[in-house]
Coordinates of C-alpha atoms in Angstrom, one line a residue:
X426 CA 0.0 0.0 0.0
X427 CA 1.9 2.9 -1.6
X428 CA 1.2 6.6 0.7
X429 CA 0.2 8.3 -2.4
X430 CA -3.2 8.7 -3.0
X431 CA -4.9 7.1 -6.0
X432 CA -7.2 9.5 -8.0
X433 CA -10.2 8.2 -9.6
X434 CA -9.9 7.8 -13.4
X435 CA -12.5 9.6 -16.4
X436 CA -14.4 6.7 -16.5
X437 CA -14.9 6.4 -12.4
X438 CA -15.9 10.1 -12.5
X439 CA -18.3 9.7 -15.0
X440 CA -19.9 6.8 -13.4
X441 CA -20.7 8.7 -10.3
X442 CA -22.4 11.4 -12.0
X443 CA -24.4 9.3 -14.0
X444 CA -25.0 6.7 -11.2
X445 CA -24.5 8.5 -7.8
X446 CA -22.2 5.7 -6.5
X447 CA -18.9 3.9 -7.2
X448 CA -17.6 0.4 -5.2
X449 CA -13.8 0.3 -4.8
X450 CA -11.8 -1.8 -2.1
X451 CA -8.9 -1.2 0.0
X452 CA -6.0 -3.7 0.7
X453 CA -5.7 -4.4 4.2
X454 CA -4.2 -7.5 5.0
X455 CA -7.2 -10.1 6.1
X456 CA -5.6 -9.2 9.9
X457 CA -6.4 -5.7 9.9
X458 CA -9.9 -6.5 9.5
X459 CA -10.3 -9.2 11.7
X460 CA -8.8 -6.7 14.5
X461 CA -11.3 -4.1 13.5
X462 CA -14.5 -5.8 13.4
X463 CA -13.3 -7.9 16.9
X464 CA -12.9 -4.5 18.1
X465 CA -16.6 -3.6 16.6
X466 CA -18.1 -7.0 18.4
X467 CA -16.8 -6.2 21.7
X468 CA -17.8 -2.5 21.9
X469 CA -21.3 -3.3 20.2
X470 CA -21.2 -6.3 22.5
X471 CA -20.5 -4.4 25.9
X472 CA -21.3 -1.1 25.0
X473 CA -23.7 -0.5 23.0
X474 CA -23.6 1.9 19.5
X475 CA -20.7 4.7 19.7
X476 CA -22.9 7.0 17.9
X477 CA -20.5 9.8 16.9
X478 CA -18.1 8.5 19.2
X479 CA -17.0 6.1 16.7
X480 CA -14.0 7.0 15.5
X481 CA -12.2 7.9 19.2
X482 CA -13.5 5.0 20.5
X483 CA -12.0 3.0 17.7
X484 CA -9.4 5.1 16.3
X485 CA -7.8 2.5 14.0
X486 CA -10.6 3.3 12.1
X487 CA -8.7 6.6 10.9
X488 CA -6.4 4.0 9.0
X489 CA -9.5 3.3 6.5
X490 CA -10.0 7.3 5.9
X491 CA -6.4 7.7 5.8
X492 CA -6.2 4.5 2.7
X493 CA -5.0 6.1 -0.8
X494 CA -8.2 4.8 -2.3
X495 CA -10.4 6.2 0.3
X496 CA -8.8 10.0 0.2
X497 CA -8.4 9.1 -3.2
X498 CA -11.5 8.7 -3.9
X499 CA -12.9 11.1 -1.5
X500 CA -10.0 14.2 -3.1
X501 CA -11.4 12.9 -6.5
X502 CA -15.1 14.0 -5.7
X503 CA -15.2 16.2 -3.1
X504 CA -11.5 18.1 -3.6
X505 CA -8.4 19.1 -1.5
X506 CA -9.3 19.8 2.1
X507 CA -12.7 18.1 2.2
X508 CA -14.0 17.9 6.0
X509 CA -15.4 14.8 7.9
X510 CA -18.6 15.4 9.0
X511 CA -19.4 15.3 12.8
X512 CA -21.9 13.1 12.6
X513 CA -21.1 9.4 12.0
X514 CA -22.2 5.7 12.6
X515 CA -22.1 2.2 12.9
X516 CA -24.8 -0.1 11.3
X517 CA -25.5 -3.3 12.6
X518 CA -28.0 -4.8 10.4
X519 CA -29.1 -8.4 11.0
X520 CA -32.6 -8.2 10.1
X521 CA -34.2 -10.6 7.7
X522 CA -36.0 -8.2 6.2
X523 CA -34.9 -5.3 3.7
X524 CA -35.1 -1.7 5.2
X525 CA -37.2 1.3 3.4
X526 CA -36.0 3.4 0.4
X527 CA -34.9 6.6 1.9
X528 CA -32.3 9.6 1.8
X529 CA -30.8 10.6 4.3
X530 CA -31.5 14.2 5.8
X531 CA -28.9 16.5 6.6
X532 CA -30.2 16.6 9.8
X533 CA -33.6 18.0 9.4
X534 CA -35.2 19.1 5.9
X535 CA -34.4 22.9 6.0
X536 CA -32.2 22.9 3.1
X537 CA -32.7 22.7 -0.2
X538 CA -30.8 19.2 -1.8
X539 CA -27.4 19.9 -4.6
X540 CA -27.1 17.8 -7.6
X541 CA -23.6 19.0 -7.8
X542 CA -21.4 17.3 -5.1
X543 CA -20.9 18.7 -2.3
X544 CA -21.8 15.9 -0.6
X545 CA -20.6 12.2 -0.4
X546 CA -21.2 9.8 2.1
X547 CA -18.4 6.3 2.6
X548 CA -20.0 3.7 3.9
X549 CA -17.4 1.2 4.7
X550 CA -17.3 -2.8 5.2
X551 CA -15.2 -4.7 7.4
X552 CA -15.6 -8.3 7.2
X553 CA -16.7 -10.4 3.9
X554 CA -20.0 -9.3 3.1
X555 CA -21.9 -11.8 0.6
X556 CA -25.1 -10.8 -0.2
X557 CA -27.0 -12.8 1.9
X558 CA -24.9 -11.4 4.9
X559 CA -27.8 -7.9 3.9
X560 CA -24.8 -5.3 2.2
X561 CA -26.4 -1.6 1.7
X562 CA -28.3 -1.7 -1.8
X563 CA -28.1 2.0 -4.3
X564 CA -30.8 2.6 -7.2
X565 CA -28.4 3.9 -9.4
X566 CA -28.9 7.4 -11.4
X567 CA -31.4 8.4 -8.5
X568 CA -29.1 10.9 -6.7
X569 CA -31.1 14.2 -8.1
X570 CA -34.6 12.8 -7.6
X571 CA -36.9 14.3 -4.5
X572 CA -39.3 11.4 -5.5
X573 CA -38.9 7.8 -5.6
X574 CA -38.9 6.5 -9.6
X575 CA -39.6 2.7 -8.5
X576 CA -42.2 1.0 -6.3
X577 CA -41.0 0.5 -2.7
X578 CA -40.5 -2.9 -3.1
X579 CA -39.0 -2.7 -6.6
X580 CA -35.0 -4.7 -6.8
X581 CA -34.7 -4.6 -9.8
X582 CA -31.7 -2.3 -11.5
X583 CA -30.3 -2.5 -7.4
X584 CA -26.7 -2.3 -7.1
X585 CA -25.3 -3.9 -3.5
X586 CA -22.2 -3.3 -1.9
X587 CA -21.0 -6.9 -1.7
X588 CA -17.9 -7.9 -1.2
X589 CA -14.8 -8.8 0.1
X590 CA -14.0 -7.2 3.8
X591 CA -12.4 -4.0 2.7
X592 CA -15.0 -3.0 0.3
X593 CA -16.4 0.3 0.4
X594 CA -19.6 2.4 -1.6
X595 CA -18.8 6.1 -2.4
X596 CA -21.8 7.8 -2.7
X597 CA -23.2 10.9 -3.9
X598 CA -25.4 11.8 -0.5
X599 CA -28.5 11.8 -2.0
X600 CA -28.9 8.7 -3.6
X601 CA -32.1 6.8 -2.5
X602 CA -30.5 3.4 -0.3
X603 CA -31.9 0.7 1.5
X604 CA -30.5 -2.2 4.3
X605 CA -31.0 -5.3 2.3
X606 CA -31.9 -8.3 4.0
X607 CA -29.6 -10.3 6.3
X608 CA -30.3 -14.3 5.7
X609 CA -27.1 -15.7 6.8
X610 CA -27.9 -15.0 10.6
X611 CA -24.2 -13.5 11.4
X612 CA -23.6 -9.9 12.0
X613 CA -23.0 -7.3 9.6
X614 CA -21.6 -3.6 10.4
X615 CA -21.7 -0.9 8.0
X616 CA -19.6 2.0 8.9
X617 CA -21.2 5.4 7.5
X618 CA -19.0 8.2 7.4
X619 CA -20.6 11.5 5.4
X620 CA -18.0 14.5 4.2
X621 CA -18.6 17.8 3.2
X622 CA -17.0 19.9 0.5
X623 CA -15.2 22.9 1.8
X624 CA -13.4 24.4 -1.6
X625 CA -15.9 24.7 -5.0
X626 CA -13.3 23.6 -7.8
X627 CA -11.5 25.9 -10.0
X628 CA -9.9 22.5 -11.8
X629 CA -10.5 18.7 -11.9
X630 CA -9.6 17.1 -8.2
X631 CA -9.3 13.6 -10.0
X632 CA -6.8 12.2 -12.4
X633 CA -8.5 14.0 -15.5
X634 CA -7.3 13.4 -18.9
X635 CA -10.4 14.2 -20.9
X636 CA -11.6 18.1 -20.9
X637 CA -15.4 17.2 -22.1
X638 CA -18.0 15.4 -21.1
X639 CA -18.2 11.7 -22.7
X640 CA -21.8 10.0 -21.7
X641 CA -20.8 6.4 -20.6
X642 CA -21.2 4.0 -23.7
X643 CA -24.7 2.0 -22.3
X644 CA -26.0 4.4 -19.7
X645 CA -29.4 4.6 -20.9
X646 CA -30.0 1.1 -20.3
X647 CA -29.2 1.1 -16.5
X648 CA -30.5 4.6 -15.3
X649 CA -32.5 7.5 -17.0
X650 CA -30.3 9.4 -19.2
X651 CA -30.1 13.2 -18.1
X652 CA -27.2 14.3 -20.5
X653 CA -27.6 18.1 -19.8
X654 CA -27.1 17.4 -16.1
X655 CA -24.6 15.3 -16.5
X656 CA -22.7 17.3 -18.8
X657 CA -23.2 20.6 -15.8
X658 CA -21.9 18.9 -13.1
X659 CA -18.6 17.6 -14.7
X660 CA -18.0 21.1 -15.8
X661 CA -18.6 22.0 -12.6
X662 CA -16.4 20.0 -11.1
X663 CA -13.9 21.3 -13.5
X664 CA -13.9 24.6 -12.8
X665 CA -16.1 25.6 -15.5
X666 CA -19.8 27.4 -14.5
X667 CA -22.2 29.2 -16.5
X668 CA -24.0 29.3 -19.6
X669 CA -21.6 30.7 -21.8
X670 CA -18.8 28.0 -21.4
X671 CA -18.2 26.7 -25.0
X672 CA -19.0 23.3 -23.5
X673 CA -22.1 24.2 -22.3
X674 CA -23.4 25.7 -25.9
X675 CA -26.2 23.6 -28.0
X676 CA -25.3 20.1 -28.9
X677 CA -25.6 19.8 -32.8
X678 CA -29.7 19.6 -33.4
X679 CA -31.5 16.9 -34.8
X680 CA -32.7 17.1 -37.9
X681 CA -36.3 18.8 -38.3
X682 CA -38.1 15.8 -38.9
X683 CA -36.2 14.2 -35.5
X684 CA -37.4 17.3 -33.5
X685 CA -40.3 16.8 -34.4
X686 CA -40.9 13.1 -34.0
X687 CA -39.4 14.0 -30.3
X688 CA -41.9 16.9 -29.5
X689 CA -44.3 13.6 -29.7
X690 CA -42.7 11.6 -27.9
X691 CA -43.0 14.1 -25.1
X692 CA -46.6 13.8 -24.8
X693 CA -46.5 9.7 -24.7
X694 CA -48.5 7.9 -22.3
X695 CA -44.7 5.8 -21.1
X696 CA -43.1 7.6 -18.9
X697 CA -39.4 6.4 -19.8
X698 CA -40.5 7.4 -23.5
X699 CA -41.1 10.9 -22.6
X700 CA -37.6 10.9 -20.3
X701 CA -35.6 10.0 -23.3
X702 CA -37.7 12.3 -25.0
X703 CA -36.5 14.8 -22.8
X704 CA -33.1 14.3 -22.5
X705 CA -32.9 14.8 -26.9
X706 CA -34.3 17.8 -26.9
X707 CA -32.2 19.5 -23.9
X708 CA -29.5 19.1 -25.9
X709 CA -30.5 19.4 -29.4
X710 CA -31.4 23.1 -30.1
X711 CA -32.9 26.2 -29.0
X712 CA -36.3 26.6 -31.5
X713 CA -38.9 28.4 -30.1
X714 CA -41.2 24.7 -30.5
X715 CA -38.5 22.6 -28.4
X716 CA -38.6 25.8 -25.7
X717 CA -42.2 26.1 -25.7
X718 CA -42.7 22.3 -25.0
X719 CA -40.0 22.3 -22.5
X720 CA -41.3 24.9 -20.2
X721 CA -44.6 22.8 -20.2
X722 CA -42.7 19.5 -19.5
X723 CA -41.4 21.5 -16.9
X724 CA -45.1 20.8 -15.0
X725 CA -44.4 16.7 -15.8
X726 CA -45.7 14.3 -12.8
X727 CA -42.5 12.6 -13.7
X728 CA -39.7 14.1 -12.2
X729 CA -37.0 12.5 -14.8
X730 CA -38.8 14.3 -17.6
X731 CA -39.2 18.0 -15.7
X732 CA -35.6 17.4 -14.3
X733 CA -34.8 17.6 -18.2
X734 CA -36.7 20.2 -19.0
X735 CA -35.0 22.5 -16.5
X736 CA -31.4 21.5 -18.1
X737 CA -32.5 22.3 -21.2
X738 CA -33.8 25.6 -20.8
X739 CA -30.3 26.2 -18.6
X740 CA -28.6 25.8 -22.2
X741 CA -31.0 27.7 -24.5
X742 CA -29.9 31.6 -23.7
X743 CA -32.2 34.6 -22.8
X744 CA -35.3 32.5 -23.6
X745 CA -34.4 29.7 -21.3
X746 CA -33.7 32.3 -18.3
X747 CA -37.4 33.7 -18.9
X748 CA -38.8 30.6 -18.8
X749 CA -36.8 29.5 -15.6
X750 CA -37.6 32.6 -13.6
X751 CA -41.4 32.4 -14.9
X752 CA -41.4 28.8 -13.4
X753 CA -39.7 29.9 -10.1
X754 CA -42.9 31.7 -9.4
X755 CA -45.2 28.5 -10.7
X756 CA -47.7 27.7 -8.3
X757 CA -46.3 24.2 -8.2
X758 CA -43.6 24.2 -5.9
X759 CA -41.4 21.3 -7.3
X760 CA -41.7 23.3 -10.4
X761 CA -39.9 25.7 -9.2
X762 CA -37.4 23.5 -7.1
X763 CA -36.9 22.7 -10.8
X764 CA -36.4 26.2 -11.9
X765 CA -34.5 26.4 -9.0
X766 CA -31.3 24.1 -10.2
X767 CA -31.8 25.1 -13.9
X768 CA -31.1 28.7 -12.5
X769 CA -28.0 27.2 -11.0
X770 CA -26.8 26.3 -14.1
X771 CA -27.5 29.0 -16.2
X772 CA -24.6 31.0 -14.7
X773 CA -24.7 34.7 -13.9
X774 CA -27.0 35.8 -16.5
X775 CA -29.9 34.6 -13.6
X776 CA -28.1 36.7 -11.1
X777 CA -30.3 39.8 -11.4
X778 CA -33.4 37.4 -12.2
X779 CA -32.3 35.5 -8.8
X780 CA -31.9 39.0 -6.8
X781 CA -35.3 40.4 -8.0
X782 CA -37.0 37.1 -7.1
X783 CA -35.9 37.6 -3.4
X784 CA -38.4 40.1 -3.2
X785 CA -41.6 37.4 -4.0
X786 CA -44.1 37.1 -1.5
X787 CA -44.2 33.3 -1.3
X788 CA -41.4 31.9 0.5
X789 CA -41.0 29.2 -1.5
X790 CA -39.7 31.3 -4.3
X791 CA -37.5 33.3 -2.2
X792 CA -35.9 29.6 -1.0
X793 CA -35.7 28.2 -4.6
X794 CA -33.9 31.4 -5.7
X795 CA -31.4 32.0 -2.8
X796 CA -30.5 28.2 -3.2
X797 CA -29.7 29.0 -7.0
X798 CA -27.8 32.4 -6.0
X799 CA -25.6 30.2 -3.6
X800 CA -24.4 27.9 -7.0
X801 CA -23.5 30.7 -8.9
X802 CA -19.9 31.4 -9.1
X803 CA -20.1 34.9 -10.0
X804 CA -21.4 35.6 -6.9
X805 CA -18.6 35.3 -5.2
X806 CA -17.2 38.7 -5.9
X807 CA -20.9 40.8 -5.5
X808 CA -21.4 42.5 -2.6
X809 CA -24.8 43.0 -3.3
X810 CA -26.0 39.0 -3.7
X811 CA -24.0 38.8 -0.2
X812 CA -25.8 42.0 1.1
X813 CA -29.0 40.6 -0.3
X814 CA -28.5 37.1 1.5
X815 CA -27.6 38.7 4.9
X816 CA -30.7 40.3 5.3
X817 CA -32.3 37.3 5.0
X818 CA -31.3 36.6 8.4
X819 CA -33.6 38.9 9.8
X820 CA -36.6 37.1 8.3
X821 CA -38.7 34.8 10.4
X822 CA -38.4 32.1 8.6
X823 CA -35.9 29.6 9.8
X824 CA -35.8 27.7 6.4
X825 CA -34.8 31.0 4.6
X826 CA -32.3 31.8 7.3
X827 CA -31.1 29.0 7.2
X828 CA -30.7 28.8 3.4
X829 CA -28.9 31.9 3.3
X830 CA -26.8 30.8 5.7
X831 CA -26.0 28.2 3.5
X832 CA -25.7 29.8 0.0
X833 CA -23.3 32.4 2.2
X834 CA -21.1 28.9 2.6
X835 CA -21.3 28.3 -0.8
X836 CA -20.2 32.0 -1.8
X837 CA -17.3 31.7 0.6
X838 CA -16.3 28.1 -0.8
X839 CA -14.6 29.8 -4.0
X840 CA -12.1 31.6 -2.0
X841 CA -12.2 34.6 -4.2
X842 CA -9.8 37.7 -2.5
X843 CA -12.7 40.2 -3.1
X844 CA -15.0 38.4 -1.1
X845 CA -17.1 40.5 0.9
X846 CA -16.9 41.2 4.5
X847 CA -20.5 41.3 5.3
X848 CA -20.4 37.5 4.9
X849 CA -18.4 36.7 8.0
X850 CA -20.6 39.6 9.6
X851 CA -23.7 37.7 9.0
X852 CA -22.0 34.3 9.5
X853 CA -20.7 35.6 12.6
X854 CA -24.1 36.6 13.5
X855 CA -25.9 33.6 12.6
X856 CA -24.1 31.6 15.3
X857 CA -26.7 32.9 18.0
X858 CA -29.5 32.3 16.0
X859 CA -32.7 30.7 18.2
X860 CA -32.7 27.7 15.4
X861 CA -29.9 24.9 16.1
X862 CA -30.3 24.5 12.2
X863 CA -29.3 27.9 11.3
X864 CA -26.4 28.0 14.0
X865 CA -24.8 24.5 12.9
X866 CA -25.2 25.2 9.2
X867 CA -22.9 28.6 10.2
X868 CA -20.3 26.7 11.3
X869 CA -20.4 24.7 8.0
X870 CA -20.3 27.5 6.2
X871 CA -17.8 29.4 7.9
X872 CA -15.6 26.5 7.4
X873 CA -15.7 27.3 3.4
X874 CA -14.4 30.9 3.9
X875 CA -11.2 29.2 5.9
X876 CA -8.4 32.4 6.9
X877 CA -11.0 35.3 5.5
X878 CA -13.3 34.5 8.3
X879 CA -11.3 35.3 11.1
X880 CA -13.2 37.9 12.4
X881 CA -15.7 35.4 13.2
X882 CA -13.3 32.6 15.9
X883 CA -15.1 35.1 19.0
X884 CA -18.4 33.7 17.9
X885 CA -16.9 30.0 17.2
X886 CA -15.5 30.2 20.8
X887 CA -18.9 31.2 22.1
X888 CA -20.5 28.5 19.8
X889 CA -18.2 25.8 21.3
X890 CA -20.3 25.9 24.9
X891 CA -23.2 25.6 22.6
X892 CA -26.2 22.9 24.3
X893 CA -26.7 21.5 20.2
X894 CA -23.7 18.8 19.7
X895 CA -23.8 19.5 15.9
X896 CA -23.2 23.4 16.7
X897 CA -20.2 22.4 18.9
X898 CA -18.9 20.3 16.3
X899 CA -19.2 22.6 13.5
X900 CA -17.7 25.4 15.2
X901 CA -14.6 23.3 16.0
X902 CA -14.1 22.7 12.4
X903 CA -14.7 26.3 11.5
X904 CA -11.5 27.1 13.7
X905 CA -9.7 24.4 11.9
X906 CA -10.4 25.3 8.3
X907 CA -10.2 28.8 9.3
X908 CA -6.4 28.4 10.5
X909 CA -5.3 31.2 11.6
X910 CA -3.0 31.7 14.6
X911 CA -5.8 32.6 16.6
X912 CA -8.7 29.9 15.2
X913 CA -5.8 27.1 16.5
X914 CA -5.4 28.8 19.4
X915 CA -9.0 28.3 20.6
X916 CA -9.4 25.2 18.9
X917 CA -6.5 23.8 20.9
X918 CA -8.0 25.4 24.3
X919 CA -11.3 23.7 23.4
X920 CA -9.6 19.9 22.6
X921 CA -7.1 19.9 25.5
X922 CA -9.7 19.1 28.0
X923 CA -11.7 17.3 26.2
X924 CA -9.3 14.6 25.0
X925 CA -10.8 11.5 24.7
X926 CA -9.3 8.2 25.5
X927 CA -10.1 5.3 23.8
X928 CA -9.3 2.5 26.5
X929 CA -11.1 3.5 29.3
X930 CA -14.5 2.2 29.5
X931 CA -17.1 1.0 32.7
X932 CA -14.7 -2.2 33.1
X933 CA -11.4 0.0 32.4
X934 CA -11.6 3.2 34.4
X935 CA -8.1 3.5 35.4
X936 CA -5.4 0.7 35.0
X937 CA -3.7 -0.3 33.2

């Protein structure tokens, strides 16, 4: 096991944007994990769950995080200086009977779900894990969906985690996920670790050798294809945002007889017929037919289709915007959740769209459209989209606080030197807040603005006595990623005393 780390290739990159998960192993010897999950068995045994104690009460664990593949992996999606989240756990699953379809919340519901990744979740296994030992099961390509696609208590198209011990799923957070069942009657631990991005890219983080998007070679037979998404996020993730990136210009149309045939096809009865429908047109052209029945596929009960329809309009220029900001107002909300990320996309043509929109009377709107303001990259130098955002704090809703909060983190993550001050001011501020939500979600984001947020390690320091674990947390890594002199100076103060060691238990308090 060499100490460099080992990016993910083209082809691994493109698979987790398409399908919202890759399956990659490390190379323990058969010893180390035999150690480990004897060490899981006992505390499990005696203990009970760790919780968030995990990791110090088992710190060999950190040799798993620390593997090449792992922060490989991890570097490859998520970039340099990507944080650990707080929150972490053990899953002991030896149930019979397959768990429900879900995603998991970033604790609570207040904020608004990224299809770009900012998010990724490692959830790792230590002993052999066949699958009728019950290894976690992925729907692939279902990371960007709110709604479930497939019946609840549809397999089919499931990808499992089996495998040798050693075997770990990288997944985009938001993929839908399930416990499968456990038939073998021998325990099985999981080990779910989530991570945070602190940095938005400004170049690939992986071992990139191809500048443009290539759509995997039999994608469409395996998940819903969603080509202008696909094609947005890896240009995110190389540094490139916005609508007038010469990769994010029209793909060559169809011909006129195609378009047409495709308009059709968007009014069929078969749902997967109208997604592939979809997908064509997003990419084909920018006529005033294919935008007309895009904004109304916009309104389709199938989210694949309307997901389409917003990443089309995203790439089709003034006429795309209107129709995106008209939808951000729908009456509909998950139409305008819709609008919402094809606003993201459209780069800062939306901004002034996006700023005007804060002034709606429905909250929903003003939530959908601070979300989008907090993707845009050209943000990150205006004072007045960080001016506008701060005085959302004010308002009394704590789902708009704490979305500004959060689109504040996102504007600080592209560590711009003009950044404004007023977002460590409001950060700073949000760290009293009466909502835990808001307060821990400033301590995420303050993290992003690392040595330009300075001013704020007073309010950290106060944050640190804080009653919500989370907040605690959160500000900790704030000082961290902060780094200043100062931030390690109260982050040291705060860890001293509250050093944690790993062998003393009920039946080990003091010797040896």
């Amino acid at each position: 096991m060499g100490n460099d780390i080992r990016l993910l290739t083209d082809e691994q990159m493109r698979q987790f944007i398409t399908q919202g998960y890759l399956l990659l192993k490390t190379d323990f010897p058969a010893s180390f994990h035999e150690e480990l999950l004897g060490r899981l068995s006992e505390v499990y045994g005696t203990e009970g769950n760790p919780g968030n104690n995990l990791l110090p009460r088992i710190p060999e664990l950190q040799k798993v995080f620390d593997h090449p593949v792992v922060a490989g992996g991890l570097t490859s999606v998520l970039g340099e200086g990507y944080m650990m989240h707080a929150h972490r756990h053990g899953h002991y699953n030896s149930s019979p009977q397959p768990g429900n379809w879900h995603k998991d919340s970033y604790w609570g519901y207040k904020r608004m779900r990224n299809h770009r990744p900012w998010w990724a979740m490692i959830m790792y296994f230590p002993q052999d894990t066949p699958l009728e030992l019950g290894p976690t099961g992925v729907m692939p390509g279902t990371q960007n969906y709110e709604t479930r696609t497939f019946a609840a208590e549809e397999s089919a198209g499931e990808a499992t985690a089996a495998g040798g011990a050693g075997t770990f799923a990288l997944i985009h957070y938001d993929i839908w996920h399930r416990s499968t069942a456990n038939v073998a009657g021998r325990e099985r631990f999981m080990l779910k670790f989530e991570f945070m991005r602190t940095q938005a890219p400004t170049a690939p983080s992986w071992d990139n050798r191809e500048p443009s998007w290539r759509t995997p070679d039999g994608i469409g037979e395996t998940v819903y294809p969603h080509e202008a998404m696909w094609k947005d996020t890896w240009n995110w993730l190389c540094g490139r945002t916005g609508g007038s990136e010469k990769d994010w210009a029209p793909d060559v149309g169809a011909a006129d007889t195609d378009t047409a045939r495709l308009l059709g096809e968007l009014g069929a009865d078969e749902a997967g017929l109208r997604v592939k429908a979809s997908d064509r047109l997003a990419v084909s052209g920018t006529s005033p037919d294919v935008l007309h029945a895009l904004e109304r596929a916009l309104d389709d009960g199938f989210e694949p289709v309307a997901l389409n329809a917003a990443y089309g309009l995203a790439r089709s220029g003034e006429a795309g915007l209107e129709a995106l900001l008209r939808a951000l107002e729908h009456e509909n909300v998950r139409v305008s959740r819709l609008a919402a990320h094809g606003l993201a996309a459209s780069g800062d043509a939306a901004l002034r769209g996006l700023l005007a929109a804060l002034d709606s009377r429905r909250e929903e709107t003003v939530f959908h459209a601070v979300f989008a303001l907090g993707e845009q990259k050209g943000s990150a130098s205006s004072a007045v989209v960080v001016q506008a955002l701060a005085g959302l704090l004010g308002n009394p809703s704590e789902r708009l606080r704490c979305a500004a909060v959060d689109a504040l983190g996102s504007i600080g993550a592209w560590r711009e030197e003009a950044r404004p001050r007023a977002g460590v001011e409001a950060l700073s501020a949000a760290l009293s807040d009466s909502d835990a939500q808001v307060r821990f979600t400033a301590g995420l984001a303050l993290s992003k603005w690392g040595a330009a947020a300075e001013e704020a390690v007073p309010g950290l320091v106060a944050a640190l006595e804080d009653d919500n674990r989370y907040v605690r947390a959160h500000a900790a890594e704030a000082l961290f990623y902060i780094g200043t002199a100062k931030a390690k100076d109260a982050l040291l103060a705060f860890l001293r005393p509250a050093r944690w060691c790993p062998t003393t238990t009920p039946a080990s308090t003091f010797y040896p």
